Every structure is written in C-alpha cells, then in structure tokens.
Coordinates of C-alpha atoms in Angstrom, one line a residue:
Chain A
X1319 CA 0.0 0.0 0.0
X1320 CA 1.1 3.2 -0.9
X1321 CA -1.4 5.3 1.3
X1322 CA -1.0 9.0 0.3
X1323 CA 0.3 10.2 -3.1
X1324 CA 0.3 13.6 -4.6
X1325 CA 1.2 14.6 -8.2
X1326 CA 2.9 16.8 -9.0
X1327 CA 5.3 17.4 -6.2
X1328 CA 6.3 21.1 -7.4
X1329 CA 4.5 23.3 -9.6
X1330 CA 5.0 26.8 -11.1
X1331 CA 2.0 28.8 -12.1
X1332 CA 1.3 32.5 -13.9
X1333 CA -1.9 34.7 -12.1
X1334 CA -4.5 33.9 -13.1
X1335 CA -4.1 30.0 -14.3
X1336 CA -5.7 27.1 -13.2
X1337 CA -4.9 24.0 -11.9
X1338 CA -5.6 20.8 -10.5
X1339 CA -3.4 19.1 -7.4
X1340 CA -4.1 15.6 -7.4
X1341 CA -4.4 13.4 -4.4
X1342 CA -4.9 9.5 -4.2
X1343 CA -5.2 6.9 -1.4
X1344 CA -5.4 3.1 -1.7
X1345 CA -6.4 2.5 2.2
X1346 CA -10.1 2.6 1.7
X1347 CA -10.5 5.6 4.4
X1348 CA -13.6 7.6 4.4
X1349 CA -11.8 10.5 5.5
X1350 CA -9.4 12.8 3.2
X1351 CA -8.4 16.5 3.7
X1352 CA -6.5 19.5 1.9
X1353 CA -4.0 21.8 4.1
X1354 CA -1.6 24.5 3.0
X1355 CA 1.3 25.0 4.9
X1356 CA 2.7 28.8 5.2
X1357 CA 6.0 29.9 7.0
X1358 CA 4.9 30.6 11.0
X1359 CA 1.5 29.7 10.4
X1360 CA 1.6 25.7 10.7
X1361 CA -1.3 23.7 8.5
X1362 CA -4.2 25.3 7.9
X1363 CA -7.7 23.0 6.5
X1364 CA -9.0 24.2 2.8
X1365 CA -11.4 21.6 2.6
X1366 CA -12.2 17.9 3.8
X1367 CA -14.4 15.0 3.1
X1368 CA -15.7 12.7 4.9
X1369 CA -16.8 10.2 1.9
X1370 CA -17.8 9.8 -1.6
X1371 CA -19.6 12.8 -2.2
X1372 CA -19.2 14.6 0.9
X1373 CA -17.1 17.8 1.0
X1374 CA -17.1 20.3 3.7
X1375 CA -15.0 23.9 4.0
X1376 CA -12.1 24.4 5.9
X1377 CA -10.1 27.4 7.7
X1378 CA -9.1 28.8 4.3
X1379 CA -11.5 27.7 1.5
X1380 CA -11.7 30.5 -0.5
X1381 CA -10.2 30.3 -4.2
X1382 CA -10.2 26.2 -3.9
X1383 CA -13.0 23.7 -4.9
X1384 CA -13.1 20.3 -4.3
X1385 CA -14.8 17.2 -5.2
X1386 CA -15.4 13.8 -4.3
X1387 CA -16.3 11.3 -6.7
X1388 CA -14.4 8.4 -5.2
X1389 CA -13.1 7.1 -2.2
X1390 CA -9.9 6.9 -3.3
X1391 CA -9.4 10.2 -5.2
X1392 CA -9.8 14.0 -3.5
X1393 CA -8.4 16.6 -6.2
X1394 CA -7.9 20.1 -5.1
X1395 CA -8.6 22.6 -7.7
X1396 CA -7.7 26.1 -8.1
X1397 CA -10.0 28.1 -10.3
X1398 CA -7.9 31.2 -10.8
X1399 CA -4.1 30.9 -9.0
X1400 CA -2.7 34.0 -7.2
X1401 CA 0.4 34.8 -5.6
X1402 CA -1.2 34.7 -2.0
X1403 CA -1.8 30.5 -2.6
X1404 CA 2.1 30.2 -2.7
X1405 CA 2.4 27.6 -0.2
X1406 CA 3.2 23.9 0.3
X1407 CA 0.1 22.0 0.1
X1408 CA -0.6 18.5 1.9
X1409 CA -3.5 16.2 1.4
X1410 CA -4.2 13.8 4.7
X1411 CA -6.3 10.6 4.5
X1412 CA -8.0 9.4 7.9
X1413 CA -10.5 6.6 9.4
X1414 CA -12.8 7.0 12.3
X1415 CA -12.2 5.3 15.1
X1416 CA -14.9 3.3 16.5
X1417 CA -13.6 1.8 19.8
X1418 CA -16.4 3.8 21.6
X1419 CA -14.2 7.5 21.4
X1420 CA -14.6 9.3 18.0
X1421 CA -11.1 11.0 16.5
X1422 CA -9.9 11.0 13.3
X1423 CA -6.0 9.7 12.9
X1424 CA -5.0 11.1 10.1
X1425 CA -1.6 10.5 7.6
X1426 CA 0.1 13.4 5.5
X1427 CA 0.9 12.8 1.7
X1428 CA 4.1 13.4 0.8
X1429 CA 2.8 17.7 -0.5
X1430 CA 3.1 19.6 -3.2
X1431 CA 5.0 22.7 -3.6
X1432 CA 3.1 25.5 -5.6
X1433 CA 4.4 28.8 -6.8
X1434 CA 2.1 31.3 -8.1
X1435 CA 4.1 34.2 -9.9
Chain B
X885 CA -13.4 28.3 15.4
X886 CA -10.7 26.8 17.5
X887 CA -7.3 28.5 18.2
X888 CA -4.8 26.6 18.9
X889 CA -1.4 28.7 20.4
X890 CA 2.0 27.1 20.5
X891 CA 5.0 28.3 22.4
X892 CA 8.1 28.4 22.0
X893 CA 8.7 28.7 18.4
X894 CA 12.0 28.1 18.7
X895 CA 13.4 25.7 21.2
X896 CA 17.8 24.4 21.5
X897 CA 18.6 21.7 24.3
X898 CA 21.7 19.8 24.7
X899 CA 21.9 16.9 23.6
X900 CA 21.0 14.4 26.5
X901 CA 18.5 16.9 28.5
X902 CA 14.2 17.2 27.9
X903 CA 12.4 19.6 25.9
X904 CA 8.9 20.9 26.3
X905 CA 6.3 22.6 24.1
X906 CA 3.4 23.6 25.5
X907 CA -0.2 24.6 23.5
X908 CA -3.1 26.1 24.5
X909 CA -6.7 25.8 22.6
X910 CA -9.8 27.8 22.8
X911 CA -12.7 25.2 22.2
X912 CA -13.6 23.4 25.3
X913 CA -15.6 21.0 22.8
X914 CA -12.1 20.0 21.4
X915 CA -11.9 16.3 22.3
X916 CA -8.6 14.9 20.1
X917 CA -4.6 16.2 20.2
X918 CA -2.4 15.0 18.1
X919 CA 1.3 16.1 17.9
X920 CA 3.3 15.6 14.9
X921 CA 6.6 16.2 14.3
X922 CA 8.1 17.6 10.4
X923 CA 11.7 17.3 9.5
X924 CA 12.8 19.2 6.6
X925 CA 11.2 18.7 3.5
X926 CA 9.3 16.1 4.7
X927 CA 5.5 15.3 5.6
X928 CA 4.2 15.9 9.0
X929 CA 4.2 12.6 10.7
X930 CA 2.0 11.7 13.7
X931 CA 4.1 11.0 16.7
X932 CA 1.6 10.7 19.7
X933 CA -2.3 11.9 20.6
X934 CA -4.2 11.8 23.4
X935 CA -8.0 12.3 23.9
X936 CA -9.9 14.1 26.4
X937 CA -10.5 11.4 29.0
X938 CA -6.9 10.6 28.9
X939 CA -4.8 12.9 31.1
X940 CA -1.3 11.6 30.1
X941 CA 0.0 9.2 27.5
X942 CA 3.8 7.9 26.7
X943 CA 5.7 6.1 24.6
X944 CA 9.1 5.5 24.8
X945 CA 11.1 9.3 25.1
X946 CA 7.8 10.7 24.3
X947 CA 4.9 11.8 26.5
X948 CA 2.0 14.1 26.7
X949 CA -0.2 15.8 29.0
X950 CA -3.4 17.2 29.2
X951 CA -5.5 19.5 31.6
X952 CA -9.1 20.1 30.2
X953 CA -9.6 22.5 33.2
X954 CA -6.9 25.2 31.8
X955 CA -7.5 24.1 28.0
X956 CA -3.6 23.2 27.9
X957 CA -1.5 20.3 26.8
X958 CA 1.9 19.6 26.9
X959 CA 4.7 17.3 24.2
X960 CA 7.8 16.1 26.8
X961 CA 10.8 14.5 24.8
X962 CA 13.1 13.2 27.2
X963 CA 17.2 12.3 26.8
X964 CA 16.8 14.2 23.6
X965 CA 18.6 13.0 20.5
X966 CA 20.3 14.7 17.6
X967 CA 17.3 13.4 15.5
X968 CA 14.7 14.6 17.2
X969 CA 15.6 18.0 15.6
X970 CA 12.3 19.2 13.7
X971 CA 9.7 20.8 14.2
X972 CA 6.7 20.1 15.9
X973 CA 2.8 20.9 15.6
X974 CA 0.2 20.7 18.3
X975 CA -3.3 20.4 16.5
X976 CA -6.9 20.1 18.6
X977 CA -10.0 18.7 17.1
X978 CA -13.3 20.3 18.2
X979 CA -15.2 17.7 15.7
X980 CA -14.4 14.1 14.4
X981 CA -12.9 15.5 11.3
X982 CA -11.3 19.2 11.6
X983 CA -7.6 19.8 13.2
X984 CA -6.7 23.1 14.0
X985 CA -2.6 23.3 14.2
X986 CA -0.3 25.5 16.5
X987 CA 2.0 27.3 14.3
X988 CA 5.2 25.1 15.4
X989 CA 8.4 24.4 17.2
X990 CA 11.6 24.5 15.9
X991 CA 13.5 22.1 18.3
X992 CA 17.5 21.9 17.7
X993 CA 19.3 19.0 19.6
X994 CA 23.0 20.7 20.6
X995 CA 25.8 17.8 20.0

C-alpha cells in the first residue's frame, strides 16, 4: 500500500491560471483533507471529506474547490491561482475510530510545492 | 473556530537533556490532540495523541499531557537525540474531522 500520493510534487504557475493538485489513497478511508502550509503559520484546513460525495469547507477555503467522486481520489482545484496561494500543500487521509471515542487519525501525503508568480 | 497557540517557536537543548512545548486551545468542545513532528522537506508525521478522557500518555522518550480545566496540553521528549531535531505541531479537534494546528516548534538538539 502506498497510502497518500500527490502529483505533481512542485509546480509553477502565472496569475490567473488554473490547476488541478491531485491526491490518491489506496487504504479505503472515508476520510481525506486538503491543508496548505505557510511559513509561521503551521497547516491550515482548505477543505475535507468525509466520503464519496461529501465535502465540507475548511479554515481557508476560499479560491479552492473540491470534489469527491471516489473514495480513493480527492483533487484540489484552483479556479484562478494568485500569488497569495504560494504555499506547500498537503493532502491527509484518515478513518474514524470506533472503539467507543470518536477521533480521526490522520496521515500526511508526501505535498506539493506551488508557486504562483 | 478553534485557536490553537504554541510556544516556543524556537526551542535548542543539549543533547541528553528534555524539551517541552506547550499549546493552549480555545474550544472546550475539542476532544482529540495529536502532535506531529516535520523534518525538513518532509510530511508531517503523527508522533503521539491523546484524547480528552486521557490525562497523560507515553511512549518511549515521548509523553503528553493534558489538563481540560486550563484548555492546555503539553509534548515532553526526554534524553533528547540529535534526531529529534524538527519541528513540531500541536493540532486540537473540536469535531471528528477538523484539526486546528499550532504554528510550530523549531527544536534543535545541541551535540
């Protein structure tokens, strides 16, 4: 099992393009989420899911959509790319616990490093 | 939303002695604390948790410790190591699903 992968692992974008992060797991969790990590700021959400068709916002959704089609696949798109979504983005996969306390243990991909000139 | 606070940001300890980072969170409704720990370049990797009837947890050089009362929890490495130089995230979880992350630790093990 691979569990998390993310394509591409760096990027370089113009304003105003668009693009799609991808992010894959082959563990079967119901739960998978998008974070950006910023210099001083630690991980902050963009979006999760919490299965097949189920998406939720984040702490910092705006200028991101999101889908899920799958279980296995969460894709992170963004519609029009700024400078301010410079960052280092990480998908996470998770499964509920169900041994009678609910919490969510969740594993990093590996990221993907974006820069929006 | 929850606000997690982390401090120090920077921590350097001699190789051999403990280290502690300490986080505070708003939410009394946050139920799940993980700690990870990110070496450069790398993925943040989960390194212990504790939930909220749990008031201390370790493993190895590694322990935690929680007070619900004051909303604080605590990451003690002990007979630190050159590699457990990294840094290290606090996150609490006020749902099953959402973690809300400290901005990090920069720990540096002295030789």
């Amino acid at each position: 099992n691979a569990g998390v992968t993310q394509t591409p692992k760096f990027q370089v974008l113009k304003t105003g393009q668009s693009m799609t992060l991808q992010c894959a797991q082959d563990m079967n969790h119901e739960y998978m989420s998008w974070y950006r990590q910023d210099p001083g700021m630690g991980l902050r959400l963009i979006h999760y899911s919490v299965g097949a068709g189920i998406t939720d916002q984040g702490e910092v959704p705006n200028g991101y959509n999101v889908s899920r089609s799958t279980t296995e696949d969460f894709p992170l798109r963004l519609l029009s790319a700024a400078p301010s979504q410079t960052s280092v983005y990480f998908c996470a996969m998770g499964t509920h616990r169900s041994s009678g306390s609910l919490y969510n243990e969740q594993f990093f991909g590996p990221g993907t490093r974006l820069t929006v000139l | 939303g929850e606000n997690v606070e982390q401090h120090p940001s920077t921590l350097s300890v001699q190789e051999g002695d403990s280290a502690v980072i300490k986080c505070t969170y708003s939410d009394s409704a946050s139920n799940y604390f993980p700690w990870y720990k990110q070496e450069l370049g790398k993925r943040p990797q989960l390194i212990i948790d504790i939930r909220s009837n749990v008031g201390e947890k370790k493993d190895q050089r590694i322990a935690v410790t929680l007070n619900k009362t004051a909303k604080h929890f605590s990451l003690h490495i002990t007979e630190t190591q050159p590699e457990d130089s990294a840094v290290y995230f606090c996150a609490a979880s006020p749902n099953d699903y959402k973690l809300s992350f400290g901005a990090g630790t920069t720990v540096t093990v002295r030789a």
